[in-house]
XYZ file of C-alpha atoms in Angstrom:
705
model
C -106.678 49.392 -142.653
C -106.746 46.829 -140.378
C -109.792 44.245 -140.313
C -111.372 45.113 -136.916
C -109.527 47.658 -134.978
C -109.517 50.826 -135.149
C -105.990 52.130 -136.006
C -104.624 52.282 -139.298
C -101.793 50.454 -140.489
C -99.283 52.918 -140.819
C -96.336 51.767 -143.539
C -96.068 52.526 -146.537
C -98.323 51.537 -149.787
C -96.058 49.648 -152.526
C -96.635 47.827 -155.487
C -96.824 44.398 -155.842
C -93.850 42.063 -156.613
C -91.707 45.611 -156.366
C -88.740 44.683 -153.697
C -88.147 47.262 -151.049
C -84.013 48.878 -151.714
C -83.144 50.095 -147.719
C -80.190 52.603 -148.447
C -80.662 56.194 -148.918
C -80.427 57.854 -152.079
C -78.542 56.862 -154.135
C -78.022 59.913 -155.772
C -77.301 61.782 -152.596
C -73.648 62.746 -151.676
C -71.837 60.900 -148.829
C -70.855 63.028 -145.648
C -67.433 62.184 -146.642
C -65.124 64.504 -144.342
C -62.669 65.832 -146.570
C -63.434 65.022 -150.377
C -60.533 66.692 -151.949
C -62.722 67.705 -155.119
C -65.276 68.942 -153.338
C -63.095 70.941 -151.071
C -61.679 72.457 -154.902
C -65.185 73.210 -156.004
C -65.389 74.966 -152.549
C -62.528 77.215 -152.854
C -64.131 79.878 -155.713
C -66.990 80.470 -153.407
C -65.165 80.815 -150.015
C -63.275 84.036 -151.794
C -66.805 85.252 -152.937
C -67.798 85.468 -149.830
C -65.633 87.569 -148.975
C -67.695 89.942 -149.776
C -68.141 92.772 -146.178
C -72.140 93.035 -146.873
C -71.576 88.944 -146.337
C -68.928 88.691 -143.802
C -71.035 91.434 -141.396
C -73.999 88.159 -140.324
C -69.997 86.906 -138.594
C -69.153 90.094 -136.454
C -65.884 88.002 -135.623
C -65.068 87.301 -139.399
C -65.684 90.661 -139.622
C -63.289 91.639 -137.427
C -61.087 89.042 -138.871
C -61.437 90.992 -142.292
C -61.110 94.756 -141.407
C -57.695 93.408 -139.855
C -56.537 91.735 -142.934
C -57.230 94.863 -145.018
C -55.610 97.179 -142.173
C -52.672 94.754 -142.378
C -52.118 94.534 -146.183
C -52.277 98.707 -146.356
C -49.806 98.947 -143.463
C -47.610 96.241 -145.499
C -47.822 98.074 -148.663
C -46.563 101.346 -146.847
C -43.861 100.020 -145.808
C -42.957 97.834 -148.962
C -39.901 95.863 -146.825
C -41.645 94.774 -144.220
C -41.305 91.232 -144.746
C -42.815 90.905 -141.240
C -45.997 93.068 -141.935
C -46.312 90.989 -145.729
C -46.367 87.818 -143.908
C -48.731 88.535 -140.979
C -51.338 90.481 -144.040
C -51.254 86.441 -146.017
C -52.297 84.381 -143.093
C -54.971 87.471 -142.193
C -56.350 86.599 -145.529
C -55.894 83.393 -145.028
C -57.759 82.854 -141.699
C -61.016 84.516 -143.631
C -60.724 82.368 -146.296
C -60.227 79.206 -144.461
C -63.500 80.258 -141.761
C -65.138 80.838 -145.639
C -63.974 77.579 -147.150
C -65.579 75.982 -144.073
C -68.992 77.166 -144.524
C -68.433 76.493 -148.138
C -67.924 73.155 -148.750
C -71.006 72.741 -146.230
C -72.991 74.223 -148.417
C -71.400 73.024 -151.691
C -72.431 69.204 -150.447
C -76.054 70.788 -149.961
C -75.919 72.196 -153.238
C -74.581 68.792 -154.888
C -77.251 66.725 -153.544
C -79.456 69.679 -155.037
C -78.226 68.829 -158.298
C -79.936 65.733 -158.073
C -83.260 67.040 -157.339
C -83.020 69.827 -159.688
C -82.664 66.717 -162.602
C -86.215 66.310 -161.328
C -88.297 69.280 -161.727
C -89.353 69.370 -165.659
C -91.281 71.767 -167.553
C -94.822 69.722 -168.042
C -97.402 70.134 -169.683
C -100.973 69.541 -167.360
C -103.964 68.714 -167.892
C -106.235 70.674 -166.033
C -109.951 69.945 -165.875
C -112.498 72.224 -166.000
C -116.320 72.125 -165.661
C -115.426 68.515 -166.826
C -113.586 69.128 -170.036
C -109.590 68.290 -170.498
C -107.070 71.361 -171.393
C -103.755 71.617 -171.978
C -101.409 74.272 -169.507
C -98.332 74.602 -169.018
C -97.668 73.140 -165.165
C -96.087 76.585 -164.324
C -99.443 77.925 -165.040
C -101.473 76.309 -162.429
C -103.104 77.702 -159.245
C -104.484 75.867 -155.565
C -107.287 74.376 -155.859
C -107.229 73.376 -159.949
C -107.830 69.433 -160.964
C -105.601 67.661 -162.894
C -105.187 64.482 -165.103
C -102.537 62.036 -165.138
C -102.352 58.946 -166.746
C -99.504 56.147 -166.868
C -96.955 57.879 -168.256
C -97.125 61.217 -166.911
C -95.258 63.702 -164.831
C -97.178 65.241 -162.275
C -97.206 68.471 -162.683
C -96.834 69.744 -158.686
C -97.625 68.999 -155.548
C -101.686 68.269 -154.670
C -103.520 65.493 -153.229
C -105.382 63.027 -155.260
C -108.760 63.043 -155.339
C -110.452 60.574 -157.417
C -108.755 57.166 -158.296
C -105.513 55.049 -157.331
C -102.377 54.546 -159.058
C -99.308 53.285 -158.676
C -95.909 55.676 -158.485
C -92.552 56.207 -159.019
C -90.972 58.391 -156.380
C -87.371 57.774 -156.898
C -86.337 61.286 -157.732
C -87.726 62.577 -153.888
C -86.697 59.562 -152.137
C -84.627 57.496 -153.453
C -86.635 54.491 -152.962
C -86.938 52.769 -157.401
C -90.279 50.310 -155.635
C -93.430 52.480 -156.704
C -95.815 53.008 -154.167
C -99.299 53.642 -153.737
C -101.486 56.912 -153.722
C -105.045 57.135 -153.904
C -107.782 59.604 -152.649
C -108.601 59.376 -149.039
C -106.659 58.506 -146.138
C -103.143 59.643 -145.444
C -101.592 57.849 -148.426
C -102.965 60.653 -150.691
C -99.954 63.337 -151.158
C -98.598 63.400 -154.520
C -95.205 65.196 -155.251
C -95.268 67.747 -158.375
C -91.631 65.723 -160.614
C -92.892 62.519 -159.597
C -93.893 59.683 -162.522
C -97.336 58.184 -162.600
C -97.046 53.837 -163.628
C -100.490 53.492 -163.964
C -103.886 53.560 -164.183
C -105.741 57.085 -164.398
C -105.408 59.537 -160.849
C -107.484 63.371 -160.404
C -104.970 65.435 -158.582
C -106.015 68.848 -156.513
C -103.544 71.024 -157.096
C -101.989 72.304 -153.406
C -99.280 75.017 -154.295
C -98.311 77.990 -156.204
C -95.419 77.053 -158.658
C -91.770 77.886 -157.352
C -93.338 77.350 -153.995
C -93.419 72.601 -154.290
C -92.131 70.518 -152.606
C -88.540 70.203 -154.704
C -88.339 74.048 -154.923
C -87.842 74.312 -151.332
C -86.241 71.021 -150.850
C -83.514 72.355 -152.884
C -83.514 75.979 -150.984
C -82.915 74.381 -147.841
C -80.374 71.599 -148.895
C -78.423 74.611 -150.617
C -78.848 77.258 -147.190
C -80.427 79.885 -149.375
C -83.023 79.023 -146.655
C -81.155 78.557 -143.882
C -81.865 81.221 -141.276
C -79.705 81.684 -138.121
C -81.482 79.349 -135.019
C -81.871 80.965 -131.817
C -79.031 80.033 -129.687
C -76.543 81.143 -133.058
C -78.568 83.587 -132.457
C -77.463 84.274 -128.531
C -74.267 82.640 -129.319
C -73.402 85.261 -131.968
C -74.298 87.990 -129.499
C -71.427 86.492 -127.227
C -69.070 86.034 -129.617
C -69.323 89.588 -130.637
C -69.629 90.620 -126.333
C -65.984 89.181 -126.289
C -64.242 90.453 -129.696
C -65.503 94.320 -128.209
C -63.928 93.382 -125.077
C -60.539 91.877 -125.956
C -60.765 94.746 -128.773
C -60.465 97.545 -126.010
C -57.969 95.285 -124.570
C -55.797 95.471 -127.171
C -55.912 99.055 -127.386
C -55.196 100.072 -124.115
C -51.746 97.589 -124.162
C -50.419 100.948 -126.726
C -50.316 103.316 -124.528
C -49.095 100.900 -121.903
C -46.324 100.049 -124.224
C -45.561 103.999 -124.858
C -45.235 104.154 -120.839
C -42.373 101.339 -120.771
C -40.659 102.170 -123.514
C -41.827 99.066 -125.852
C -43.493 100.987 -128.009
C -41.824 99.543 -131.116
C -43.619 96.516 -130.273
C -46.504 97.402 -130.360
C -47.137 98.371 -133.852
C -50.639 98.619 -135.310
C -49.803 94.932 -137.248
C -48.691 93.688 -134.260
C -51.220 94.756 -132.502
C -54.108 93.468 -135.627
C -52.543 90.289 -134.928
C -53.313 90.101 -130.619
C -56.760 90.840 -131.446
C -56.893 88.376 -134.336
C -55.338 85.520 -132.370
C -57.130 86.676 -128.805
C -61.016 86.641 -129.846
C -63.020 83.616 -130.829
C -61.913 82.875 -133.900
C -62.315 79.437 -134.059
C -66.072 78.547 -133.534
C -67.022 82.030 -135.331
C -65.255 80.651 -138.827
C -66.786 77.342 -137.766
C -70.488 78.555 -136.518
C -72.005 78.535 -139.969
C -70.627 75.118 -141.341
C -72.316 73.331 -137.770
C -75.034 74.484 -138.870
C -75.512 73.471 -142.543
C -73.895 70.400 -141.094
C -77.276 69.462 -138.853
C -79.169 69.665 -142.041
C -77.008 67.942 -144.279
C -77.278 65.022 -141.652
C -81.139 65.142 -141.987
C -81.359 65.093 -145.852
C -78.101 61.929 -146.303
C -81.161 60.027 -143.810
C -83.788 61.151 -146.342
C -85.271 63.782 -143.844
C -85.972 66.867 -144.732
C -86.246 70.248 -141.922
C -87.683 73.040 -142.869
C -85.683 75.018 -140.780
C -82.852 75.145 -138.739
C -84.333 75.521 -135.850
C -86.184 72.567 -135.690
C -82.992 70.544 -135.934
C -81.932 72.139 -132.755
C -84.934 71.528 -131.269
C -84.934 67.452 -131.778
C -81.900 68.453 -129.157
C -83.788 69.452 -126.807
C -86.282 67.779 -126.895
C -87.569 65.369 -123.553
C -90.839 64.047 -124.712
C -91.030 61.679 -127.631
C -94.444 60.597 -128.496
C -94.539 58.056 -130.883
C -96.672 55.496 -132.747
C -96.962 51.805 -131.324
C -98.021 50.351 -134.910
C -95.101 49.972 -137.657
C -92.587 51.773 -135.101
C -92.187 50.185 -131.996
C -93.324 46.624 -133.142
C -93.339 45.579 -136.909
C -97.115 46.516 -137.258
C -98.559 43.328 -139.441
C -100.515 41.435 -136.488
C -100.475 37.705 -137.790
C -102.596 34.867 -136.444
C -100.649 33.413 -134.019
C -103.557 30.929 -132.364
C -107.660 30.008 -132.719
C -108.747 29.920 -128.997
C -111.934 28.097 -128.962
C -114.356 28.475 -126.243
C -116.054 25.223 -124.493
C -118.145 22.930 -126.700
C -116.778 24.688 -129.524
C -113.636 22.271 -131.150
C -110.171 24.277 -132.912
C -111.114 23.418 -136.365
C -114.783 24.432 -136.344
C -112.982 27.966 -134.674
C -110.813 27.852 -137.820
C -113.239 27.229 -140.617
C -114.935 29.982 -139.391
C -112.328 31.859 -138.835
C -111.070 31.492 -142.347
C -114.430 31.767 -144.148
C -114.952 35.393 -142.395
C -111.634 36.495 -143.974
C -111.830 35.904 -147.254
C -113.407 38.846 -147.855
C -110.244 40.515 -146.130
C -107.262 41.316 -148.246
C -105.608 43.342 -144.870
C -102.262 41.494 -143.614
C -104.262 40.127 -141.002
C -106.863 38.760 -142.756
C -104.349 37.369 -145.122
C -102.207 35.571 -142.296
C -105.710 34.742 -140.818
C -106.695 32.499 -143.956
C -103.126 31.130 -144.209
C -103.357 30.132 -140.197
C -106.229 28.141 -140.479
C -105.060 26.652 -144.087
C -101.285 25.142 -142.626
C -102.893 24.198 -139.405
C -106.106 22.721 -139.576
C -105.386 21.581 -143.412
C -108.137 23.746 -144.615
C -108.142 24.350 -148.376
C -108.152 28.216 -149.088
C -111.513 28.643 -150.387
C -111.736 31.898 -152.495
C -114.731 34.367 -153.147
C -115.857 33.243 -156.637
C -116.221 29.843 -155.342
C -119.272 30.698 -153.281
C -121.471 32.513 -155.718
C -124.341 32.913 -153.207
C -122.697 34.475 -150.623
C -123.616 37.725 -149.060
C -120.299 39.725 -147.542
C -120.471 42.341 -144.879
C -117.147 44.433 -144.917
C -116.139 46.156 -142.198
C -116.513 49.627 -141.178
C -115.469 51.868 -138.460
C -118.775 51.717 -136.829
C -119.698 48.335 -136.654
C -116.016 47.277 -137.027
C -116.378 44.046 -137.761
C -116.995 41.965 -141.008
C -118.095 38.270 -142.369
C -120.348 36.600 -144.670
C -123.866 35.481 -145.053
C -123.935 31.294 -147.222
C -125.488 28.811 -146.736
C -128.795 29.288 -143.958
C -125.157 30.993 -141.780
C -124.367 34.094 -140.542
C -120.345 33.821 -139.191
C -118.758 37.791 -138.309
C -115.709 38.312 -137.010
C -114.698 41.480 -134.880
C -113.685 43.742 -132.105
C -114.785 42.053 -128.666
C -118.142 44.381 -127.950
C -119.009 44.557 -131.423
C -119.698 40.729 -131.930
C -120.978 39.953 -127.954
C -123.247 42.873 -129.448
C -124.481 41.301 -132.503
C -124.607 38.137 -131.344
C -127.212 39.469 -128.551
C -129.130 41.087 -131.328
C -129.321 37.719 -133.198
C -130.741 36.290 -129.749
C -128.207 34.589 -128.842
C -126.547 34.522 -125.307
C -123.047 35.415 -123.843
C -121.199 33.969 -121.777
C -118.391 35.512 -119.517
C -115.675 32.829 -121.387
C -115.425 35.121 -124.288
C -114.749 38.024 -122.353
C -112.078 36.583 -120.528
C -110.283 34.908 -123.285
C -110.198 38.755 -124.636
C -109.040 40.190 -121.798
C -106.048 37.305 -120.877
C -105.191 38.331 -125.061
C -104.861 41.566 -124.196
C -102.904 40.860 -121.555
C -100.115 39.359 -123.041
C -99.874 42.236 -125.524
C -101.813 41.349 -128.363
C -105.037 41.423 -130.349
C -108.457 39.469 -129.756
C -110.880 39.164 -132.668
C -114.103 37.082 -131.708
C -115.543 34.922 -133.992
C -119.167 34.310 -133.997
C -121.963 32.200 -135.870
C -125.399 32.087 -136.110
C -126.853 29.355 -137.330
C -129.817 26.417 -137.036
C -127.853 26.008 -132.827
C -128.378 30.148 -133.154
C -126.476 32.977 -131.803
C -123.066 32.119 -129.817
C -119.767 33.013 -130.275
C -117.187 30.239 -131.058
C -114.608 31.322 -130.095
C -111.191 34.154 -130.499
C -108.208 34.615 -133.125
C -105.074 35.611 -131.441
C -103.261 38.332 -133.226
C -100.069 39.302 -132.434
C -97.948 42.465 -132.961
C -94.030 41.696 -132.785
C -91.682 44.263 -130.575
C -89.125 45.044 -133.276
C -86.151 44.304 -132.188
C -83.675 46.243 -130.085
C -86.654 48.641 -129.408
C -85.750 48.202 -125.574
C -82.245 48.724 -125.503
C -83.292 52.556 -127.934
C -85.553 53.188 -125.188
C -83.227 52.453 -122.462
C -80.755 54.435 -124.139
C -83.495 57.568 -124.371
C -84.093 57.364 -120.713
C -80.331 58.162 -120.140
C -80.273 60.656 -122.300
C -83.345 62.503 -120.206
C -86.194 61.902 -122.619
C -89.328 60.467 -121.919
C -91.442 57.968 -124.449
C -94.759 57.358 -124.814
C -96.474 55.319 -127.115
C -99.820 55.855 -128.530
C -102.432 53.426 -129.590
C -105.639 53.048 -130.907
C -105.151 49.443 -129.132
C -106.964 48.960 -125.875
C -105.501 49.490 -122.352
C -105.136 46.171 -121.939
C -102.716 45.414 -125.011
C -101.500 48.841 -124.807
C -100.358 48.230 -121.375
C -98.447 45.208 -122.155
C -96.908 46.372 -125.716
C -95.351 49.240 -123.666
C -93.962 46.619 -121.327
C -92.357 45.055 -123.547
C -90.728 47.858 -125.794
C -89.776 49.319 -122.207
C -91.710 52.847 -122.855
C -92.071 55.112 -120.249
C -95.561 55.752 -120.378
C -98.605 54.950 -123.156
C -101.561 56.943 -124.184
C -104.833 53.934 -125.436
C -107.777 54.366 -128.133
C -106.130 57.717 -128.677
C -107.720 60.433 -130.582
C -106.566 63.615 -132.323
C -107.789 65.732 -129.167
C -105.911 63.323 -126.504
C -102.298 63.928 -128.838
C -102.717 67.183 -128.482
C -103.861 67.423 -125.024
C -100.862 65.316 -124.204
C -98.466 67.398 -126.113
C -100.054 70.704 -124.181
C -99.852 69.608 -120.882
C -96.251 68.620 -121.576
C -95.474 71.480 -123.082
C -96.936 73.472 -120.040
C -94.207 71.594 -117.725
C -91.472 73.124 -119.443
C -90.775 70.135 -122.290
C -90.392 69.713 -125.702
C -92.129 67.907 -127.765
C -91.355 65.419 -130.972
C -94.207 63.261 -132.560
C -94.466 61.923 -136.018
C -98.124 61.659 -137.795
C -99.286 61.159 -142.101
C -103.272 62.189 -141.437
C -104.463 65.360 -142.096
C -105.792 64.088 -138.310
C -102.574 64.708 -137.200
C -102.034 67.952 -138.590
C -103.022 70.125 -135.325
C -100.889 67.998 -133.177
C -97.881 68.292 -135.555
C -98.426 72.031 -135.651
C -98.603 72.266 -131.792
C -95.819 69.795 -130.856
C -91.793 71.115 -131.292
C -89.899 68.657 -133.917
C -93.099 67.876 -135.957
C -92.080 65.309 -138.283
C -94.831 64.215 -141.080
C -93.967 61.111 -142.897
C -94.148 61.744 -146.480
C -96.694 59.529 -147.455
C -98.997 61.764 -145.259
C -101.503 64.474 -146.555
C -100.764 67.409 -147.764
C -102.288 69.155 -144.699
C -100.025 66.883 -142.612
C -96.396 67.848 -144.608
C -97.786 71.498 -144.240
C -98.188 71.097 -140.710
C -94.588 69.097 -139.661
C -91.546 70.993 -139.516
C -89.709 67.866 -140.514
C -90.562 65.643 -143.767
C -89.431 62.616 -143.823
C -89.204 60.941 -147.378
C -88.701 57.576 -146.355
C -91.508 57.573 -144.130
C -90.181 55.839 -141.816
C -91.855 56.306 -138.093
C -88.800 54.958 -136.467
C -85.947 57.680 -138.152
C -87.801 60.133 -134.690
C -85.184 58.328 -132.591
C -82.899 59.524 -135.709
C -84.219 62.983 -135.354
C -83.633 63.362 -132.514
C -79.981 62.121 -131.776
C -78.757 64.510 -134.719
C -80.119 67.089 -132.880
C -78.523 66.222 -129.881
C -75.580 65.908 -131.880
C -75.658 69.456 -133.748
C -75.585 70.996 -130.020
C -73.053 68.777 -127.731
C -71.006 69.731 -131.354
C -71.385 73.113 -131.474
C -70.664 73.073 -127.313
C -67.396 71.382 -128.115
C -65.778 73.082 -130.429
C -67.461 77.073 -128.797
C -65.059 75.119 -125.957
C -62.442 74.505 -127.744
C -62.205 78.130 -129.090
C -62.424 79.817 -126.043
C -59.278 77.304 -124.433
C -57.143 77.793 -127.319
C -57.344 81.910 -126.675
C -55.884 81.133 -123.124
C -53.601 79.446 -124.498
C -52.578 82.492 -127.430
C -52.244 84.644 -124.737
C -49.619 82.969 -123.083
C -47.728 82.775 -126.074
C -47.921 85.760 -127.371
C -47.984 89.006 -124.305
C -45.165 87.681 -122.691
C -42.982 87.890 -126.027
C -44.499 91.033 -126.248
C -42.734 92.914 -123.306
C -40.166 90.468 -121.804
C -37.912 93.289 -123.541
C -39.173 96.419 -121.250
C -40.693 93.902 -118.246
C -38.086 90.951 -118.065
C -39.981 89.023 -115.490
C -42.418 88.383 -117.736
C -39.928 85.874 -119.624
C -40.765 83.602 -116.726
C -44.301 83.126 -118.489
C -42.663 83.028 -121.641
C -42.898 79.060 -121.031
C -42.885 77.524 -124.579
C -39.611 80.065 -124.803
C -40.329 80.966 -128.369
C -37.577 82.606 -129.843
C -38.558 85.919 -130.382
C -40.773 88.311 -130.182
C -42.076 88.459 -134.037
C -41.680 84.954 -134.434
C -44.069 84.300 -131.078
C -46.719 86.634 -133.133
C -46.042 85.072 -136.123
C -46.234 81.520 -134.711
C -49.826 82.180 -133.166
C -51.549 84.433 -136.401
C -50.569 81.187 -138.208
C -51.792 77.941 -136.353
C -55.232 80.238 -135.952
C -55.362 79.676 -139.246
C -54.216 76.339 -139.127
C -56.810 75.375 -136.731
C -59.626 76.097 -138.072
C -58.688 74.004 -141.326
C -58.434 71.203 -139.548
C -61.410 71.337 -137.503
C -64.103 72.116 -141.151
C -64.508 67.679 -140.670
C -65.241 67.603 -137.125
C -66.963 70.505 -138.004
C -68.669 68.729 -140.703
C -68.779 65.190 -139.147
C -70.505 66.634 -135.795
C -68.723 65.094 -132.422
C -69.761 61.426 -131.818
C -73.480 61.477 -129.554
C -73.188 59.182 -125.986
C -76.093 59.279 -124.222
C -74.820 61.071 -120.738
C -75.966 62.995 -118.216
C -75.373 67.074 -118.348
C -72.861 66.957 -115.536
C -71.065 63.899 -116.959
C -71.247 65.746 -120.360
C -69.658 68.640 -119.076
C -67.348 67.207 -117.238
C -66.474 65.044 -121.097
C -66.663 68.139 -122.893
C -64.525 70.533 -120.315
C -61.239 66.947 -120.141
C -61.504 66.894 -123.775
C -61.895 70.005 -125.974
C -61.349 72.303 -122.487
C -57.700 70.725 -121.973
C -57.327 69.968 -125.299
C -57.636 73.750 -125.991
C -55.340 74.603 -123.603
C -52.762 71.763 -125.125
C -53.139 72.076 -128.263
C -51.746 75.953 -128.967
C -48.726 75.586 -126.822
C -47.987 71.904 -129.385
C -48.872 73.761 -132.389
C -46.792 77.620 -131.920
C -44.129 75.290 -130.862
C -43.328 73.549 -133.694
C -44.230 76.337 -135.660
C -42.129 78.698 -133.847
C -38.842 76.224 -134.128
C -39.943 76.410 -137.943
C -39.746 79.413 -138.345
C -36.194 80.024 -136.228
C -34.584 77.737 -139.124
C -35.705 80.886 -141.432
C -32.997 83.367 -141.131
C -33.909 86.764 -139.727
C -37.028 85.031 -137.513
C -35.081 82.883 -135.320
């Protein structure tokens, strides 16, 4: 807790003398585009997914599966028809390639899950019953049980520390080797089953059932087993199913037209099936599930666990971003930068009193005051042990000040209002100078702490300590980028309005909420949502839980309480509030990737139409030969080329579906023009080039050209 401020410093508490790694979890699998080993491992899964009960979940690919079965049966009946066998083979490959896209995406998740499974061990828990310990299997614990863990013990289940403080190794979850501190009360009380206690003794209250622990949920989610289709995916599936029905009706009506035109031999059931498969949006139908799984996978690569695909998608539509100031926008550790004495007091006198009142303050801010007094004014660093008869006054949220009574003097430092009130209570007089100095520092974006003393001269203010919280490099540029994305940024802080305003202007956020309470956060979220906006926010404490639950995207810190993690729909394993900006970008990338590949797929269908239809009916209607702009060798070659291209384009687009289309912060209309220009136009041109090349190759084979 920061010494004199209302707002806690939300940073991970780590054990001393440990270097904090900056990389992601070493056990996690990288997001390589197309790992050949992963591809080979995924092929068996792709064939297992040919089960009709699995395929029916994707209407488009289920139609392709049925078409594959039909063409295979017809090819068997007419064993001498090579054309039927080749069409059947490529239709089966189309289905397998579609399943392969999903299998590769799931396979990467399964590789990550294998790492997590290593953290799951069958542990023996030391359960407390009426003050006595009894050993029970970890699987036998129930919600509300109290268990004891000491150095070397594996924590048997998820829970909150209710007694003690300990250093815990969470590398199995976060991948970071540096231990973290977990303690009762506050916002660093949550512990995860499978992690290891390195020092001291803690008592944990179990908050989850066996099989429903954090690691269990992570395994299910990264494997894709618990992934449900999002509303946008369901809507797109309905659209694709509708297009499939339309094309099915269109293809069925071609048969009577062909009989009337005397081209019945050109419209066999095999040809019509191939035509249907080429015209329906198979490309996006094949890649749709893989795109969703890959979106969650990209979050996992950044040590963020999304509880549902809906949360990832919602992140892409977020229009208001609520960000904590401390540790997110600023570095978080406020440092003493200057001692500003009032008239009649020397800077050395102020520094001496400030250092004396900070000896019992172990926060980074308190330590920085001691160091500044030593370095700038040559005051040696004293210790509490040297002042045997001193009466230390600890900081409390109620008094908002701390200090010491020693050698007939009372020294206090703290928030402006609290110190001024103390001086008056001690019978001293207060001048306007101290108040004006505090306001000036606040307006500059600093945090003022007043220092006062009561001695033989009476109670009086000596001056102000100027604490600075530095805005992180590049934050203004990132907020400018978010603004171009159409996202409003709101800084939330417990600082006074003047300090908040100065930091907000320096960082470049759109708005700020000063002296924020949990009720204020909730009211702000509801107000934004009432205006039709989606809201994202971060939190780590129990008092953040209502707001996290209310937000459309609630990112809970892994260091936070169980209540916060249960309320949010994402958990940041690194406990880095800045990650919220990355989450929004990943969500937008997911939506853009889906939109881009849908555009490409539909444009593909138009091009394939011009490849097949003219070639099929040019014999009966010679005028249609003018539409055969690719000058394909024969009707059989045209149909076969289109079917082969239809299968190959799926496998070619798998890397793009897994990696995602590169996101750029553009307005909606510019993004639409860009998608239409690249993926719409590309989807029209690619089939003409691809089908023509395949046709030229097929024409070299005797009997086809």
